[in-house]
Coordinates of C-alpha atoms in Angstrom, one line a residue:
M271 CA 143.7 75.6 -21.3
M272 CA 140.2 75.7 -19.6
K273 CA 140.0 78.2 -16.8
K274 CA 138.9 76.8 -13.5
E275 CA 135.2 77.1 -12.7
F276 CA 133.8 77.7 -9.3
S277 CA 130.8 76.8 -7.1
V278 CA 129.3 79.7 -5.2
V279 CA 126.6 79.9 -2.6
I280 CA 124.9 83.2 -1.9
A281 CA 123.8 83.3 1.7
G282 CA 120.9 85.7 1.8
G283 CA 119.2 84.3 -1.3
G284 CA 116.1 86.3 -0.5
S285 CA 117.8 89.6 -0.4
T286 CA 116.8 92.5 -2.7
F287 CA 120.5 92.8 -3.6
T288 CA 120.7 89.2 -4.8
P289 CA 119.3 89.6 -8.4
G290 CA 121.8 92.5 -9.0
I291 CA 124.6 90.3 -7.7
V292 CA 123.6 87.5 -10.1
M293 CA 123.7 90.0 -12.9
M294 CA 127.2 91.1 -11.8
L295 CA 128.4 87.5 -11.6
L296 CA 127.1 86.9 -15.1
E297 CA 128.9 90.0 -16.4
N298 CA 132.2 88.8 -15.0
Q299 CA 132.2 85.2 -16.2
D300 CA 135.3 85.9 -18.3
R301 CA 137.4 86.5 -15.1
F302 CA 135.5 84.5 -12.5
P303 CA 133.7 81.5 -14.3
I304 CA 131.0 79.8 -12.3
R305 CA 129.9 76.1 -12.7
K306 CA 127.4 76.1 -9.9
L307 CA 125.4 78.8 -8.2
K308 CA 123.2 78.2 -5.1
F309 CA 121.1 80.4 -2.9
Y310 CA 120.7 79.8 0.8
D311 CA 118.2 81.5 3.1
N312 CA 116.1 80.5 6.1
F313 CA 113.2 82.5 4.8
A314 CA 111.8 80.1 2.3
S315 CA 109.0 82.1 0.6
R316 CA 111.0 85.2 0.3
Q317 CA 113.9 83.3 -1.3
E318 CA 111.6 81.4 -3.6
T319 CA 110.4 84.6 -5.3
V320 CA 113.9 85.9 -5.9
A321 CA 115.3 82.5 -6.9
E322 CA 112.6 81.6 -9.4
A323 CA 113.2 85.0 -11.1
C324 CA 116.9 84.4 -11.1
K325 CA 116.4 80.9 -12.4
I326 CA 114.8 82.3 -15.5
L327 CA 117.5 84.9 -15.8
L328 CA 120.2 82.3 -15.6
Q329 CA 118.5 79.9 -18.1
E330 CA 118.4 82.7 -20.7
R331 CA 121.9 84.1 -20.1
A332 CA 124.1 81.3 -18.8
P333 CA 122.3 77.9 -19.1
Q334 CA 125.6 76.1 -18.5
I335 CA 125.6 77.3 -14.8
E336 CA 123.9 74.7 -12.5
F337 CA 121.5 76.6 -10.3
S338 CA 119.5 75.7 -7.2
Y339 CA 118.1 77.2 -4.0
T340 CA 117.5 75.7 -0.6
T341 CA 116.9 76.3 3.1
D342 CA 118.9 73.1 3.9
P343 CA 122.4 74.1 5.1
E344 CA 124.0 70.7 4.0
E345 CA 122.6 71.0 0.5
A346 CA 123.7 74.7 0.3
F347 CA 127.2 74.4 1.6
T348 CA 128.3 71.1 0.2
D349 CA 130.7 71.4 -2.8
V350 CA 131.2 75.2 -2.7
D351 CA 134.4 77.2 -3.2
F352 CA 133.0 80.5 -2.0
C353 CA 130.2 81.7 0.2
M354 CA 129.1 85.2 -0.5
A355 CA 127.3 86.2 2.6
H356 CA 125.0 89.3 2.8
I357 CA 122.3 88.4 5.4
R358 CA 120.0 90.7 7.4
A359 CA 118.8 89.0 10.6
G360 CA 115.3 90.4 11.4
L361 CA 114.9 91.9 7.9
Y362 CA 113.7 95.5 7.4
A363 CA 111.1 95.3 10.2
M364 CA 113.9 95.1 12.7
R365 CA 115.9 97.7 10.9
E366 CA 113.0 100.0 11.4
Q367 CA 113.2 99.4 15.2
D368 CA 117.0 100.0 15.1
E369 CA 116.3 103.4 13.7
K370 CA 113.1 104.5 15.5
I371 CA 113.8 103.5 19.1
P372 CA 117.0 105.7 19.4
L373 CA 115.2 108.6 17.6
R374 CA 112.4 108.5 20.2
H375 CA 115.1 109.1 22.8
G376 CA 116.7 111.9 20.9
C377 CA 119.7 109.9 19.6
V378 CA 121.0 108.8 16.2
G379 CA 118.8 106.1 14.6
Q380 CA 120.9 104.4 11.9
E381 CA 121.4 100.8 10.9
T382 CA 125.1 100.4 11.4
C383 CA 126.1 103.4 13.7
G384 CA 125.2 104.0 17.3
P385 CA 122.6 102.0 19.2
G386 CA 120.9 100.7 16.0
G387 CA 124.2 99.3 14.8
M388 CA 124.8 97.6 18.1
A389 CA 121.4 96.1 18.1
Y390 CA 121.8 94.9 14.5
G391 CA 125.3 93.5 15.4
L392 CA 123.9 91.4 18.2
R393 CA 121.4 89.9 15.7
S394 CA 124.1 89.4 13.0
I395 CA 126.8 87.7 15.2
P396 CA 125.0 84.3 15.7
A397 CA 123.7 84.2 12.2
V398 CA 127.2 84.8 10.6
I399 CA 128.9 82.4 12.9
E400 CA 126.3 79.8 12.0
L401 CA 127.2 80.3 8.3
I402 CA 130.9 79.9 9.0
D403 CA 130.3 76.7 10.9
Y404 CA 128.1 75.3 8.0
M405 CA 130.8 76.2 5.5
E406 CA 133.6 74.6 7.5
K407 CA 131.6 71.4 8.1
Y408 CA 130.5 70.8 4.5
S409 CA 133.2 72.6 2.4
P410 CA 136.2 73.0 4.7
N411 CA 138.4 74.5 1.9
A412 CA 135.9 77.2 1.0
W413 CA 136.3 80.9 1.6
M414 CA 133.6 83.2 3.0
L415 CA 133.4 86.7 1.6
N416 CA 131.3 88.4 4.2
Y417 CA 129.6 91.7 3.6
S418 CA 126.8 91.3 6.1
N419 CA 126.4 94.4 8.2
P420 CA 127.3 95.9 10.6
A421 CA 130.7 94.7 9.2
A422 CA 132.8 96.2 12.1
I423 CA 131.0 94.2 14.8
V424 CA 130.7 91.1 12.7
A425 CA 134.4 91.2 11.9
E426 CA 135.3 91.6 15.6
A427 CA 133.1 88.6 16.4
C428 CA 134.8 86.5 13.7
R429 CA 138.2 87.4 15.2
V430 CA 137.1 86.4 18.7
L431 CA 134.9 83.4 18.0
R432 CA 136.4 81.9 14.7
P433 CA 140.0 83.3 14.6
D434 CA 141.3 80.6 12.2
S435 CA 138.4 80.6 9.8
K436 CA 138.8 81.5 6.1
V437 CA 136.6 84.6 6.3
L438 CA 137.3 88.0 4.7
N439 CA 135.1 90.9 5.8
I440 CA 134.5 93.6 3.2
C441 CA 132.4 96.8 2.8
D442 CA 131.6 98.6 -0.4
M443 CA 131.0 102.1 1.1
P444 CA 134.6 103.5 0.5
I445 CA 134.3 102.0 -3.0
G446 CA 131.1 103.9 -3.6
I447 CA 132.8 107.1 -2.4
E448 CA 135.8 106.5 -4.7
T449 CA 133.4 106.0 -7.6
R450 CA 131.8 109.4 -6.8
I451 CA 135.2 111.1 -6.6
A452 CA 136.1 109.5 -10.0
E453 CA 133.0 111.2 -11.5
I454 CA 133.8 114.5 -9.7
L455 CA 137.3 114.5 -11.1
G456 CA 136.3 113.3 -14.6
Y457 CA 137.9 109.8 -14.4
E458 CA 136.2 106.8 -15.9
D459 CA 136.9 104.3 -13.1
R460 CA 138.0 104.4 -9.4
K461 CA 140.7 101.8 -10.3
Q462 CA 142.6 104.7 -12.0
F463 CA 143.5 105.9 -8.4
D464 CA 146.1 104.8 -6.0
V465 CA 144.7 105.5 -2.5
M466 CA 145.7 105.1 1.1
Y467 CA 142.8 104.7 3.5
Y468 CA 142.7 103.8 7.2
G469 CA 140.2 103.5 10.0
L470 CA 137.4 101.2 11.2
N471 CA 134.5 100.1 9.1
H472 CA 132.2 103.0 8.4
F473 CA 134.7 105.1 10.3
G474 CA 137.7 106.0 8.2
W475 CA 139.8 108.6 6.3
W476 CA 141.7 108.8 3.0
K477 CA 145.2 110.3 3.5
E478 CA 146.3 109.8 -0.1
F479 CA 144.6 110.0 -3.6
K480 CA 146.9 109.8 -6.6
D481 CA 146.6 109.2 -10.3
A482 CA 147.7 105.6 -10.7
K483 CA 149.4 106.3 -14.1
T484 CA 151.0 109.7 -13.5
G485 CA 151.4 109.8 -9.8
E486 CA 149.7 113.2 -9.6
D487 CA 148.5 114.1 -6.1
L488 CA 144.8 114.5 -6.5
M489 CA 144.1 115.6 -2.9
P490 CA 144.1 119.3 -3.6
R491 CA 141.5 119.0 -6.3
I492 CA 139.3 116.7 -4.2
K493 CA 139.6 118.9 -1.1
A494 CA 138.6 122.0 -3.1
Y495 CA 135.5 120.3 -4.4
V496 CA 134.5 118.7 -1.1
K497 CA 134.9 122.0 0.8
E498 CA 132.1 123.4 -1.5
H499 CA 129.9 120.5 -2.4
G500 CA 130.8 117.5 -0.2
Y501 CA 130.5 114.2 -2.2
L502 CA 127.4 115.4 -4.2
P503 CA 128.6 115.0 -7.8
P504 CA 127.4 117.3 -10.6
S505 CA 125.0 114.8 -11.9
A506 CA 123.1 114.7 -8.6
M507 CA 123.1 118.5 -8.4
N508 CA 121.5 119.0 -11.8
G509 CA 119.0 116.2 -11.3
A510 CA 120.5 113.8 -13.8
Q511 CA 121.3 111.2 -11.1
H512 CA 118.5 110.0 -8.9
T513 CA 119.6 110.2 -5.3
D514 CA 117.4 109.7 -2.2
E515 CA 117.0 112.8 -0.2
S516 CA 118.5 111.2 2.9
W517 CA 121.7 110.3 0.9
K518 CA 121.8 113.8 -0.6
D519 CA 122.0 115.2 2.9
T520 CA 124.7 112.7 3.9
F521 CA 126.8 113.6 0.9
I522 CA 126.5 117.4 1.5
K523 CA 127.2 117.1 5.2
V524 CA 130.6 115.8 4.3
R525 CA 131.6 119.4 4.0
D526 CA 131.3 119.8 7.8
V527 CA 133.0 116.5 8.6
Y528 CA 135.9 117.5 6.3
A529 CA 136.2 121.0 8.0
L530 CA 137.1 119.3 11.2
D531 CA 140.2 117.7 9.7
P532 CA 141.2 119.2 6.3
E533 CA 144.3 117.0 6.1
T534 CA 142.2 114.0 5.1
I535 CA 139.1 113.0 3.1
P536 CA 136.4 111.4 5.4
N537 CA 134.0 108.5 5.1
T538 CA 130.4 109.8 5.0
Y539 CA 129.4 107.8 8.1
L540 CA 131.5 110.0 10.4
K541 CA 128.7 112.5 10.5
Y542 CA 126.8 110.3 12.9
Y543 CA 129.6 110.5 15.5
L544 CA 130.7 114.1 14.9
Y545 CA 127.3 115.8 14.4
P546 CA 124.8 113.5 16.2
D547 CA 122.7 116.5 17.2
Y548 CA 122.4 117.6 13.6
V549 CA 121.5 114.1 12.4
V550 CA 118.7 113.7 15.0
E551 CA 117.3 117.2 14.2
H552 CA 117.2 116.4 10.5
S553 CA 115.7 112.9 10.9
D554 CA 112.1 112.0 10.2
K555 CA 111.2 110.0 13.4
V556 CA 108.1 108.6 11.7
Y557 CA 109.4 107.7 8.3
T558 CA 113.1 106.6 8.5
R559 CA 115.5 105.2 5.9
A560 CA 114.1 101.7 6.6
N561 CA 110.7 102.9 5.4
E562 CA 112.3 104.5 2.3
V563 CA 113.9 101.2 1.4
M564 CA 110.7 99.1 2.1
D565 CA 108.6 101.4 0.0
G566 CA 111.3 101.8 -2.7
R567 CA 113.9 99.1 -3.4
E568 CA 112.1 96.3 -1.5
K569 CA 108.8 96.8 -3.5
D570 CA 110.6 97.4 -6.8
V571 CA 112.7 94.3 -6.7
F572 CA 109.9 91.9 -5.6
T573 CA 107.5 93.4 -8.1
E574 CA 110.1 92.8 -10.9
C575 CA 110.7 89.3 -9.7
H576 CA 107.0 88.5 -9.7
R577 CA 106.7 90.0 -13.2
I578 CA 109.6 87.9 -14.5
I579 CA 108.1 84.7 -13.1
A580 CA 104.6 85.5 -14.6
A581 CA 106.1 86.4 -18.0
G582 CA 108.4 83.4 -18.0
T583 CA 111.2 85.6 -19.4
A584 CA 113.8 88.1 -18.0
K585 CA 114.8 89.4 -21.4
D586 CA 113.4 92.9 -20.7
T587 CA 114.2 93.0 -17.0
T588 CA 114.8 96.3 -15.2
I589 CA 117.2 94.5 -12.8
E590 CA 120.6 96.2 -13.0
V591 CA 124.2 95.0 -12.2
E592 CA 125.1 95.9 -8.6
E593 CA 128.2 97.8 -9.3
H594 CA 129.3 97.7 -5.7
A595 CA 129.2 93.9 -5.9
S596 CA 132.0 93.9 -8.5
Y597 CA 134.2 94.4 -5.5
I598 CA 133.2 90.9 -4.3
V599 CA 134.3 89.4 -7.7
D600 CA 137.6 91.3 -7.4
L601 CA 138.1 89.6 -4.1
A602 CA 137.0 86.1 -5.2
T603 CA 139.2 86.4 -8.3
A604 CA 142.2 87.5 -6.3
I605 CA 141.9 84.4 -4.0
A606 CA 141.0 82.0 -6.9
F607 CA 143.8 83.1 -9.3
N608 CA 146.4 84.5 -6.9
T609 CA 146.3 88.0 -8.6
K610 CA 147.7 89.9 -5.6
E611 CA 145.2 92.7 -6.1
R612 CA 145.3 95.6 -3.7
M613 CA 141.9 95.8 -1.9
L614 CA 140.4 97.5 1.1
L615 CA 139.5 94.9 3.8
I616 CA 138.6 94.7 7.5
V617 CA 141.5 92.8 9.1
P618 CA 143.3 92.5 12.5
N619 CA 145.6 95.5 12.8
N620 CA 148.7 93.6 14.0
G621 CA 150.9 96.7 13.8
A622 CA 149.8 97.9 10.4
I623 CA 148.7 101.1 12.2
S624 CA 151.7 101.3 14.5
N625 CA 150.2 103.5 17.2
F626 CA 146.9 101.7 17.5
D627 CA 145.5 98.6 19.3
P628 CA 147.1 95.5 17.5
T629 CA 143.9 93.4 18.1
A630 CA 141.5 96.0 16.6
M631 CA 139.7 95.1 13.3
V632 CA 140.8 97.9 11.0
E633 CA 139.8 98.8 7.5
I634 CA 143.0 99.2 5.5
P635 CA 144.5 98.3 2.1
C636 CA 145.6 94.7 1.8
I637 CA 147.3 92.6 -0.9
V638 CA 145.1 89.6 -1.6
D639 CA 146.4 86.3 -2.9
N640 CA 145.4 82.6 -2.6
T641 CA 146.3 82.6 1.1
G642 CA 144.1 85.5 2.0
A643 CA 144.8 89.2 2.9
K644 CA 148.2 90.7 3.7
P645 CA 147.7 94.2 5.3
M646 CA 149.8 97.1 4.1
Q647 CA 151.7 99.3 6.5
I648 CA 150.0 102.6 7.4
G649 CA 152.4 103.8 10.0
E650 CA 151.4 106.2 12.7
I651 CA 148.0 108.0 12.5
P652 CA 147.2 111.5 14.0
E653 CA 145.9 111.9 17.5
F654 CA 142.5 113.1 16.4
Q655 CA 141.8 109.9 14.4
K656 CA 143.5 107.7 17.0
G657 CA 141.3 109.1 19.8
M658 CA 138.1 108.6 17.8
M659 CA 139.1 105.1 16.7
N660 CA 140.1 104.1 20.3
Q661 CA 136.6 105.0 21.5
Q662 CA 134.8 103.3 18.7
V663 CA 136.8 100.1 18.7
S664 CA 136.1 99.8 22.4
V665 CA 132.4 100.1 21.7
E666 CA 132.6 97.3 19.1
K667 CA 134.7 95.0 21.4
L668 CA 132.2 95.6 24.3
V669 CA 129.3 94.5 22.1
V670 CA 131.1 91.3 21.2
Q671 CA 132.0 90.7 24.8
A672 CA 128.3 91.3 25.7
H673 CA 127.4 88.5 23.3
V674 CA 130.1 86.1 24.4
E675 CA 129.4 86.6 28.1
G676 CA 125.7 87.1 27.9
S677 CA 126.3 90.4 29.8
Y678 CA 123.8 93.2 30.1
Q679 CA 126.5 95.2 31.9
R680 CA 128.9 95.0 29.0
L681 CA 126.2 96.1 26.5
W682 CA 125.2 99.0 28.7
Q683 CA 128.9 100.1 28.8
A684 CA 129.0 99.8 25.0
F685 CA 125.9 102.0 24.5
T686 CA 127.3 104.5 27.1
L687 CA 130.7 104.7 25.4
S688 CA 129.2 105.4 21.9
A689 CA 129.7 109.0 20.7
T690 CA 126.1 109.0 19.5
I691 CA 124.6 108.7 23.0
P692 CA 125.1 111.6 25.5
S693 CA 124.7 109.8 28.9
A694 CA 124.6 106.5 30.7
S695 CA 121.0 107.0 31.7
K696 CA 120.0 107.7 28.1
A697 CA 122.0 104.6 27.0
K698 CA 120.1 102.4 29.5
D699 CA 116.7 103.7 28.4
I700 CA 117.5 102.9 24.7
L701 CA 119.0 99.5 25.6
D702 CA 116.1 98.4 27.7
E703 CA 113.6 99.2 24.9
M704 CA 115.8 97.5 22.3
L705 CA 116.3 94.5 24.5
E706 CA 112.5 94.0 24.6
V707 CA 112.1 93.9 20.8
N708 CA 115.2 91.8 20.1
K709 CA 114.5 89.0 22.6
E710 CA 114.2 86.3 19.9
Y711 CA 117.5 87.4 18.2
W712 CA 120.0 88.3 20.9
V713 CA 121.6 85.9 23.3
E714 CA 120.0 86.0 26.8
L715 CA 121.6 88.9 28.8
G716 CA 122.0 88.6 32.5

C-alpha cells in the first residue's frame, strides 16, 4: 500500500537553517514522504537565494517533490498538511541589538534569556500569530510545528491568543544536550535513553537518565563527568570537534550550574539566570554571538547557495543535514502516522507538575499521536526549581500581557522581575533603549 504523502510549508524560507532542514527532510522520505514542499518568507530577495539553491538540490535528489517559494500567504498556506515555522523577526540585525543594549547596561545580552529574549519575544508574537491565522484560513486541518524563538514566550502567546489552534511548540536544545551526553557515555544515539525532564523552555532539568534497553541508571556516570567537564565532550576537548568559543564556555560553565543542585542535570541556559555577573564579565560587548553568526554561518550558507546557483548543481554541496531538525520529522511523523512517540514539548501544565501553576507553559515529555500531545505526569518538583520557575514563568506571562494590553507598565514589571536584571531602575533604562529600536516591531505601548 502506498504510504501517504504530505504537503509542507517552511515558514522562514530565507533562514540559514532552511537548506539543512531540506536535507534532513530528504533523508527521512522513507518515514515522512513529501509530495509538495513550499517556502514562505516576507523577505523576498533573501528567500530567493536560499530557494533557488534548494530547487537545484531537490531536482537532483527528489525530482518527484513539487517545489515552490512565495511571499504570498494564500499561495503558501493553501493545501498544506504541516507548517514548519522557524522565523526570526528583525533578522540578525535586531538580535545584535538584543545582545548589545543590555550589555551596555551591565546585564546579560542573550537572544532568548533576559531582556534580549523579551525584546525578541515581542517581535515574534505578532509574526507567529499571523502565521497561525494564515494556516487556519487556508488549510484549517493543518498542524503548525513551531520552533521559532523565544519558544517560551511564543508558546505562552499561543496559549493566550490562539488556545484552540493546532500548534505544537518545540525546542531542540535539550535534544542537543542529550546527543552530547550520548557521546560522553559512548552511546550511538540519544534515543537509547529513557529520560525524565521538566521545566520551562531554556530553563529545565533532567531528573532521570536510564538505558532504554537495560534500565540502568546512568545519572551517576553523567554526574561524575559533568562535575569535572560540564557538557564539553572529549571530541571538543581534543580539538576534533569544532565548537565556537562562546559555546565552549557555556558547556564548561555547566559545572557551576550543576554544583547548585547535584540531584539533577541542568539545561545550559540556566547559567544566564544563576550566574549573570559571570556571563556579563565574560561577554564581548563589541562582538557578540550575533556577530559570530553573521560572520560565520550566515556568510557560509549564503556563499554556498550562490555557488550552487552559479554552478547549476548541488552534487558537491557542503550543506549538511541539520541533525536537530530530525526532531521535527519525529514530531510530524508521530502526528501523521499516530506513532505515539514520546517527545519533549512545550505544553500547558494542567497538573502534570502537581505543585506548579496549571496555566504555565512547561517543557515536559509528552506522548504524541494524531490528536496532538498528551503530557506525562511529573509529580511534585523540589522547592528550588519551583521557586526559579515561578519567577521566570511570571516574567513570560507579563511579556505576553504587555503585548495584549499594549502596556509599558507590564513590560517594565517583566524586565524588573527577570533574574538577569538587578533593579527596577536598570530595567527601565534597558527597556527604554530597546523600545526605541523596536518601534516598527512591537505593538504600541502606552
